Amino acid sequence: MAAAIWLAFGTAFAQDAAQAQAQPTPTAQEQAPVLETVTVTAQKRAEDVQKVPISIQVLGQEKLDELNLQDFNDYAAYVPSLSFDTGEGGASVPYFRGVASGENSNHSGPQPSVGVYFDEQPVTTIGGVLDVHLYDIDRVEALAGPQGTLYGASSQSGTLRIITRQPDPDGFSAGYAFGASAMNGGDSGFVAEGFVNLPLSNGAAVRVVAWDKKDAGYVDNIPATRTFPTWDDDSGGNGTITNVGTVAEENYNDIFTRGARAALRLEAGDNWSITPAIMAQKQDSYGNFASDDTIGEYKVAKFYPESAHDAWMQASLTIEGKIGNFDVTYAFAHLNRDLETQFDYSDYSYWYDTLASSGAYFYDNAGNIVNPSQIILGDDEYEKNSHELRIASPGDQPVRFVAGLFWQEQKHDIFQNYQVIGDIADSITVPGYPDSIWITNQARVDRDEAVFGEVTWDMTDHWSGTIGARHFRYDNSLKGFFGYSDGYSSNYGVALCFSDENFRGSPCVNLDDRVEKSDTIYRANLTYKIDENKLVYGTWSEGFRPGGLNRNGTVGPYLPDYLTNWELGWKTTWMNNRLAFNGAIFQEDWDDIQYSFLPPSGSGLTVIRNAGNARIRGLEMDVNWAATYNFRVSGGLAFYDAELTKEYCGFNDLAGNPVTSCPPGTINPNDPLDPDDDEAVDGPQAPVGTRLPVTPRFKGNLTGRYAFDVGTFESYVQGAVVHVGNRPAALTIEDLAAFGDLESYTKVDLSAGFRRNNWALDFFITNAFDEAGELTRFAQCATDTCGTQSYTVHTPPRSFGVRFSQEF
């Protein structure tokens, strides 16, 4: 890699030397500091971001390159309104404005509350965000607050839009970049990227992009042994497992990412274009990204191999044109995703054995006690098809509108195999699956239909108003098998089957249900334009997530949850377009929160409930300042006060509605998770005033960049700092007692480099002060069982990197 970088560098330097000539000194006018105009399409039409009356932050191509932002975790740090939760396999779940409950991020949980779009096409799957590698990207738009009217179900709290650079018939262009990095106490990584834009004719061009990347590992899986007390007693002292010589390894959490995309643009006359595109990526991650709190930062003791292989492909078609003066857009997307995972689940067996002396129940056909450790083998297959057809009236008219139709179908084939390491008896094995104590084998289908529209009226030169609505209908179903064999349990699995259908290899069907609902959400906005460079606005808007079905068929459906937003914001530019200062204050009411969790008492299967109501109040601000022609400063900050306004009791009434008042002594009337219908509860699992987890009270970032000339080289130095305040790690009293708060942290990134003509060499120090910031804390099973064995995901250690890039 280093040789390739310096070979490319040497070639570029030789070209420059051959072409070197004196550069004219910039005039005073050319050196005048001014902010670049940023065009966005957040409201389904092209607009100057400073004229759009919504809370939106934009990371353009230049900013992405300057900060070396390559994936979701990178750019999320520089959007104050955006937080995220990172799970056991390293995948992240985004949240806007504190709309987070700290739920268990199950593979068959609620639909996400943040929608993610790649150009015109949604790429939000049931299992969360696709971590698209960022290269040859025009911009990332982060839209905070409910975007339900224009973007629908999974944009309840906000929308992320990744906009690519499009094929350009006007001329050939190409580029490439090589990078290498080394991590303090960790492994080394690399990235190789390239693109080519090739005109085919006056009205046609193709653009091809490819990337190959390795993220360095930094978590050590240390040699360790584990003795199961009951198994040890019953097996005559053989109840010990070890990872020595098997999976113990330093820096074992590497990620390898390869992908490519290609787009073809065909212009049909002056007014129509057709853009088919295809994109594919495969990400292979190994090991675990969490640290064992009892061992130390970046250290863990896992006894069986862990990995995740995430391969997806999306084909899309965008047709844009005009009918008269009206813009017409059709967007189609087809997404296939296959996520294969393997995780060490031995904590589950060990802590049941240690705390309840019930871990030695696994035996072979001869009646001998066997190793009770478990692994989870998962194969989640996703298929998503979406269509959107919309029309927009001319944007320069005093009355203008956007209206459209939307249809989407998501399929999720769920297969989770809980396999015991020991050779267990046939009588306790799920029929058809050797050594498997539990199987989840289900087909989930989520269907969404909607009609939407917004109308804006410029009432005077200063006042304008917008009203919008989205009428939606969802129809969600879940069918299949879950549970044990009939020789192991009379409460789950085969014992619950009502059909002998061989469902994709499972012995029978014990779950077949569906939920459907239609409703309408609204948005209203009033904007006052002070002058050409300043405006203030007020917005009332709604967002939603569909209800759904629990993969634990003994638990009833969960309801949709809704978010209502009141917002007062401003967009202002000062000092002859040298300073932009934007912000918003808001209150959001979150009703019937969808909350997924591992229930206590050993059921071990994630359940989704509606967890009361919450209120989030906040202030967000961002600034961009061209201090001089060669010194720029940008930053953002956010303050949040997010808490429950109705207590979370953890059970429903007889009609299936969440109970939101449960003082001690309240009777749980009919909850399948509690076999004793007459048992009184001790009080709420989370009382009124409980702070919502994941999002800090304060988050902020600041970046300064100074450019200067050294001879014929354009050089720069840059510093960026991100601060994240402390956050509760969980919602409920029990979980919070086990996990506590995630401590605040400050992360500093430094960079420097130089450019000449068409090539650049950049040097990066990421996390310069080696801050092990706490991102997430969790346990592998319910806290009443595994609460003493928690894990923490930290920010990666300090790393040093170099990147050489060139464009033609």
Short mmCIF file of C-alpha atoms in Angstrom, two decimals, residues 392-688:
data_model
loop_
_atom_site.label_atom_id
_atom_site.label_comp_id
_atom_site.label_asym_id
_atom_site.label_seq_id
_atom_site.Cartn_x
_atom_site.Cartn_y
_atom_site.Cartn_z
CA ALA A 392 -43.92 19.45 -8.34
CA SER A 393 -45.14 22.78 -9.63
CA PRO A 394 -42.66 25.52 -10.67
CA GLY A 395 -40.62 26.70 -7.70
CA ASP A 396 -40.65 30.36 -8.72
CA GLN A 397 -44.42 30.74 -8.41
CA PRO A 398 -46.14 32.28 -5.35
CA VAL A 399 -48.24 29.13 -4.94
CA ARG A 400 -46.37 25.87 -5.42
CA PHE A 401 -46.90 22.28 -4.42
CA VAL A 402 -45.35 18.83 -4.25
CA ALA A 403 -47.61 15.76 -4.35
CA GLY A 404 -47.03 12.07 -4.81
CA LEU A 405 -47.84 8.40 -4.35
CA PHE A 406 -45.66 5.92 -2.48
CA TRP A 407 -45.72 2.11 -2.24
CA GLN A 408 -43.27 -0.14 -0.46
CA GLU A 409 -42.98 -3.81 0.48
CA GLN A 410 -40.32 -5.17 2.81
CA LYS A 411 -39.74 -8.88 3.31
CA HIS A 412 -37.59 -10.23 6.10
CA ASP A 413 -36.84 -13.94 6.26
CA ILE A 414 -35.69 -14.57 9.84
CA PHE A 415 -33.60 -17.58 10.80
CA GLN A 416 -31.96 -17.74 14.23
CA ASN A 417 -30.45 -21.02 15.40
CA TYR A 418 -29.52 -21.27 19.11
CA GLN A 419 -27.11 -24.16 19.01
CA VAL A 420 -25.65 -25.94 22.03
CA ILE A 421 -21.94 -26.77 21.78
CA GLY A 422 -22.42 -30.16 23.41
CA ASP A 423 -24.01 -33.06 21.54
CA ILE A 424 -27.50 -32.83 23.05
CA ALA A 425 -30.12 -35.57 23.07
CA ASP A 426 -32.51 -35.97 20.17
CA SER A 427 -35.48 -35.55 22.51
CA ILE A 428 -34.55 -31.95 23.37
CA THR A 429 -33.36 -30.97 19.89
CA VAL A 430 -35.71 -29.00 17.64
CA PRO A 431 -36.73 -31.57 15.00
CA GLY A 432 -34.63 -31.19 11.86
CA TYR A 433 -31.88 -29.12 13.48
CA PRO A 434 -29.10 -31.15 15.19
CA ASP A 435 -27.91 -29.74 18.55
CA SER A 436 -30.32 -26.79 18.30
CA ILE A 437 -32.22 -25.99 21.47
CA TRP A 438 -34.22 -23.11 19.94
CA ILE A 439 -35.14 -22.05 16.41
CA THR A 440 -36.73 -18.87 15.12
CA ASN A 441 -37.75 -19.40 11.50
CA GLN A 442 -40.24 -16.78 10.35
CA ALA A 443 -41.27 -14.69 7.35
CA ARG A 444 -42.09 -11.05 8.03
CA VAL A 445 -43.73 -8.80 5.43
CA ASP A 446 -44.26 -5.04 5.98
CA ARG A 447 -46.35 -3.23 3.36
CA ASP A 448 -46.76 0.56 3.23
CA GLU A 449 -48.90 2.70 0.95
CA ALA A 450 -49.26 6.47 1.04
CA VAL A 451 -50.46 9.55 -0.75
CA PHE A 452 -48.75 12.79 0.27
CA GLY A 453 -48.51 16.44 -0.58
CA GLU A 454 -47.43 19.91 0.54
CA VAL A 455 -48.60 23.32 -0.66
CA THR A 456 -46.67 26.57 -0.09
CA TRP A 457 -48.13 30.05 -0.56
CA ASP A 458 -46.05 33.22 -0.61
CA MET A 459 -48.67 35.49 0.90
CA THR A 460 -46.48 38.62 0.70
CA ASP A 461 -42.85 39.41 -0.02
CA HIS A 462 -42.11 38.46 3.58
CA TRP A 463 -44.67 35.86 4.66
CA SER A 464 -45.18 32.34 3.34
CA GLY A 465 -47.06 29.34 4.70
CA THR A 466 -46.96 25.60 4.03
CA ILE A 467 -49.44 22.86 4.84
CA GLY A 468 -48.85 19.19 4.16
CA ALA A 469 -50.35 15.80 4.86
CA ARG A 470 -49.65 12.12 4.35
CA HIS A 471 -52.37 9.52 4.39
CA PHE A 472 -50.87 6.09 4.96
CA ARG A 473 -51.88 2.49 5.33
CA TYR A 474 -49.73 -0.36 6.57
CA ASP A 475 -50.35 -4.10 6.47
CA ASN A 476 -47.76 -6.14 8.37
CA SER A 477 -47.68 -9.91 8.79
CA LEU A 478 -45.52 -12.52 10.51
CA LYS A 479 -45.66 -16.29 10.03
CA GLY A 480 -43.50 -19.23 11.03
CA PHE A 481 -42.06 -21.17 13.92
CA PHE A 482 -40.31 -20.19 17.14
CA GLY A 483 -39.25 -22.14 20.18
CA TYR A 484 -38.18 -25.50 21.56
CA SER A 485 -38.96 -29.12 20.83
CA ASP A 486 -41.97 -30.70 22.58
CA GLY A 487 -39.54 -32.85 24.57
CA TYR A 488 -38.01 -29.78 26.18
CA SER A 489 -40.83 -27.33 26.82
CA SER A 490 -44.60 -27.37 27.07
CA ASN A 491 -44.83 -23.53 26.92
CA TYR A 492 -42.94 -22.63 23.72
CA GLY A 493 -42.20 -24.17 20.35
CA VAL A 494 -43.73 -27.36 19.05
CA ALA A 495 -46.19 -27.43 21.95
CA LEU A 496 -47.86 -24.29 20.53
CA CYS A 497 -48.13 -25.46 16.92
CA PHE A 498 -51.55 -25.28 15.29
CA SER A 499 -50.46 -26.37 11.79
CA ASP A 500 -48.37 -29.32 10.60
CA GLU A 501 -47.08 -27.26 7.67
CA ASN A 502 -43.37 -27.78 7.12
CA PHE A 503 -42.45 -24.11 7.13
CA ARG A 504 -39.06 -23.75 5.39
CA GLY A 505 -37.78 -26.85 7.15
CA SER A 506 -39.31 -26.13 10.55
CA PRO A 507 -41.45 -28.87 12.11
CA CYS A 508 -44.70 -26.87 12.14
CA VAL A 509 -46.27 -23.40 12.35
CA ASN A 510 -47.03 -21.78 15.71
CA LEU A 511 -47.35 -18.13 14.61
CA ASP A 512 -49.43 -16.63 11.80
CA ASP A 513 -50.79 -13.12 12.36
CA ARG A 514 -51.13 -9.69 10.79
CA VAL A 515 -51.88 -6.11 11.78
CA GLU A 516 -53.09 -3.24 9.62
CA LYS A 517 -54.03 0.37 10.10
CA SER A 518 -54.58 3.59 8.18
CA ASP A 519 -54.17 7.14 9.43
CA THR A 520 -53.17 10.66 8.41
CA ILE A 521 -50.38 12.87 9.71
CA TYR A 522 -49.91 16.58 9.04
CA ARG A 523 -47.38 19.39 8.85
CA ALA A 524 -47.79 23.18 8.93
CA ASN A 525 -45.15 25.87 8.57
CA LEU A 526 -45.19 29.67 8.72
CA THR A 527 -42.07 31.53 7.53
CA TYR A 528 -41.18 35.22 7.78
CA LYS A 529 -38.39 36.39 5.46
CA ILE A 530 -36.71 39.36 7.15
CA ASP A 531 -34.60 40.06 4.06
CA GLU A 532 -32.84 38.11 1.34
CA ASN A 533 -30.38 36.67 3.86
CA LYS A 534 -32.50 36.06 6.97
CA LEU A 535 -35.67 34.20 7.83
CA VAL A 536 -37.47 32.82 10.86
CA TYR A 537 -40.04 30.04 10.85
CA GLY A 538 -42.44 28.11 13.01
CA THR A 539 -43.35 24.49 12.30
CA TRP A 540 -45.82 21.97 13.67
CA SER A 541 -45.25 18.47 12.29
CA GLU A 542 -45.99 14.81 12.95
CA GLY A 543 -44.12 11.57 12.39
CA PHE A 544 -44.98 7.92 12.96
CA ARG A 545 -43.80 4.31 12.96
CA PRO A 546 -46.15 1.44 12.04
CA GLY A 547 -47.25 -1.08 14.61
CA GLY A 548 -46.26 -4.69 14.24
CA LEU A 549 -46.06 -8.23 15.58
CA ASN A 550 -43.77 -9.83 18.11
CA ARG A 551 -41.70 -12.78 16.94
CA ASN A 552 -42.55 -14.28 20.33
CA GLY A 553 -46.03 -15.40 19.36
CA THR A 554 -47.23 -15.60 22.97
CA VAL A 555 -47.09 -11.79 23.17
CA GLY A 556 -49.64 -9.57 21.44
CA PRO A 557 -48.95 -6.93 18.76
CA TYR A 558 -47.47 -3.53 19.49
CA LEU A 559 -49.12 -0.25 18.51
CA PRO A 560 -47.82 2.50 16.21
CA ASP A 561 -46.03 5.32 17.96
CA TYR A 562 -46.29 9.00 17.01
CA LEU A 563 -44.06 12.03 17.37
CA THR A 564 -45.47 15.58 17.41
CA ASN A 565 -43.08 18.50 16.97
CA TRP A 566 -43.39 22.24 17.72
CA GLU A 567 -40.39 24.15 16.40
CA LEU A 568 -39.21 27.77 16.09
CA GLY A 569 -36.13 28.21 13.92
CA TRP A 570 -34.00 30.70 12.05
CA LYS A 571 -31.73 30.77 9.00
CA THR A 572 -29.47 33.81 8.79
CA THR A 573 -26.46 34.97 6.77
CA TRP A 574 -24.36 37.94 7.89
CA MET A 575 -21.26 39.97 6.98
CA ASN A 576 -21.76 39.89 3.20
CA ASN A 577 -22.24 36.13 3.12
CA ARG A 578 -19.23 35.41 5.35
CA LEU A 579 -21.17 34.10 8.36
CA ALA A 580 -24.16 31.73 8.46
CA PHE A 581 -25.90 31.22 11.80
CA ASN A 582 -28.86 28.83 11.99
CA GLY A 583 -30.78 27.23 14.81
CA ALA A 584 -34.04 25.95 16.23
CA ILE A 585 -35.77 25.48 19.57
CA PHE A 586 -38.37 22.77 19.79
CA GLN A 587 -40.56 20.49 21.86
CA GLU A 588 -41.48 16.99 20.73
CA ASP A 589 -44.11 14.75 22.31
CA TRP A 590 -43.54 11.04 21.77
CA ASP A 591 -46.65 8.90 22.34
CA ASP A 592 -46.86 5.11 22.82
CA ILE A 593 -43.09 4.59 22.55
CA GLN A 594 -42.15 1.33 20.86
CA TYR A 595 -39.66 -0.31 23.21
CA SER A 596 -37.95 -3.66 22.60
CA PHE A 597 -36.32 -5.46 25.50
CA LEU A 598 -35.27 -8.82 26.90
CA PRO A 599 -37.85 -9.70 29.56
CA PRO A 600 -36.77 -11.05 32.95
CA SER A 601 -37.17 -14.54 34.35
CA GLY A 602 -35.50 -16.40 31.55
CA SER A 603 -37.83 -16.18 28.57
CA GLY A 604 -34.78 -14.96 26.65
CA LEU A 605 -36.66 -13.66 23.60
CA THR A 606 -36.93 -9.99 22.72
CA VAL A 607 -40.38 -8.46 23.24
CA ILE A 608 -41.69 -5.16 21.86
CA ARG A 609 -44.04 -3.14 24.07
CA ASN A 610 -45.43 0.39 23.98
CA ALA A 611 -43.65 2.18 26.81
CA GLY A 612 -45.66 5.22 27.83
CA ASN A 613 -45.02 8.77 26.58
CA ALA A 614 -42.07 11.16 26.59
CA ARG A 615 -41.28 14.82 26.00
CA ILE A 616 -38.11 16.17 24.42
CA ARG A 617 -37.21 19.85 24.60
CA GLY A 618 -34.15 21.13 22.84
CA LEU A 619 -32.03 23.84 21.26
CA GLU A 620 -29.87 23.30 18.19
CA MET A 621 -27.48 25.77 16.54
CA ASP A 622 -24.82 25.67 13.85
CA VAL A 623 -22.44 28.26 12.45
CA ASN A 624 -20.20 28.57 9.39
CA TRP A 625 -17.74 31.48 9.25
CA ALA A 626 -15.33 32.46 6.51
CA ALA A 627 -13.12 34.52 8.82
CA THR A 628 -10.61 35.30 6.05
CA TYR A 629 -10.13 33.92 2.57
CA ASN A 630 -7.93 31.17 4.02
CA PHE A 631 -9.36 30.57 7.50
CA ARG A 632 -12.76 28.94 8.06
CA VAL A 633 -14.56 27.91 11.23
CA SER A 634 -17.65 25.73 11.52
CA GLY A 635 -19.44 24.13 14.41
CA GLY A 636 -22.70 23.04 15.93
CA LEU A 637 -24.20 22.32 19.31
CA ALA A 638 -27.37 20.85 20.74
CA PHE A 639 -29.00 20.85 24.18
CA TYR A 640 -31.70 18.32 25.11
CA ASP A 641 -34.04 17.64 28.00
CA ALA A 642 -35.71 14.29 27.24
CA GLU A 643 -37.82 12.45 29.82
CA LEU A 644 -40.86 10.23 30.29
CA THR A 645 -44.17 12.01 30.90
CA LYS A 646 -46.10 8.78 31.49
CA GLU A 647 -44.59 5.91 33.40
CA TYR A 648 -43.64 2.64 31.76
CA CYS A 649 -45.29 -0.30 33.49
CA GLY A 650 -44.19 -3.10 31.18
CA PHE A 651 -47.58 -4.69 30.55
CA ASN A 652 -50.83 -4.11 28.70
CA ASP A 653 -54.48 -4.06 29.71
CA LEU A 654 -57.00 -6.64 28.52
CA ALA A 655 -57.62 -4.63 25.32
CA GLY A 656 -53.89 -4.68 24.47
CA ASN A 657 -53.24 -1.01 25.26
CA PRO A 658 -50.15 -0.08 27.31
CA VAL A 659 -50.79 0.54 31.01
CA THR A 660 -49.25 3.92 31.92
CA SER A 661 -50.12 4.11 35.61
CA CYS A 662 -49.05 1.32 37.93
CA PRO A 663 -48.42 2.26 41.57
CA PRO A 664 -47.23 -0.59 43.80
CA GLY A 665 -49.98 -3.17 44.19
CA THR A 666 -51.37 -2.75 40.66
CA ILE A 667 -52.54 -6.08 39.25
CA ASN A 668 -51.11 -7.25 35.95
CA PRO A 669 -54.42 -8.39 34.36
CA ASN A 670 -53.36 -10.60 31.48
CA ASP A 671 -49.73 -10.61 30.44
CA PRO A 672 -48.41 -13.80 28.79
CA LEU A 673 -44.94 -13.00 30.14
CA ASP A 674 -46.33 -13.41 33.66
CA PRO A 675 -48.12 -16.76 34.21
CA ASP A 676 -49.75 -15.47 37.41
CA ASP A 677 -52.50 -13.12 36.25
CA ASP A 678 -53.21 -11.96 39.77
CA GLU A 679 -49.65 -10.98 40.67
CA ALA A 680 -49.24 -7.39 41.84
CA VAL A 681 -46.38 -5.29 40.47
CA ASP A 682 -43.90 -3.38 42.63
CA GLY A 683 -44.42 -0.17 40.67
CA PRO A 684 -43.39 1.20 37.28
CA GLN A 685 -40.34 -0.14 35.53
CA ALA A 686 -39.55 3.49 34.58
CA PRO A 687 -41.34 6.32 36.45
CA VAL A 688 -42.36 9.74 35.19
#
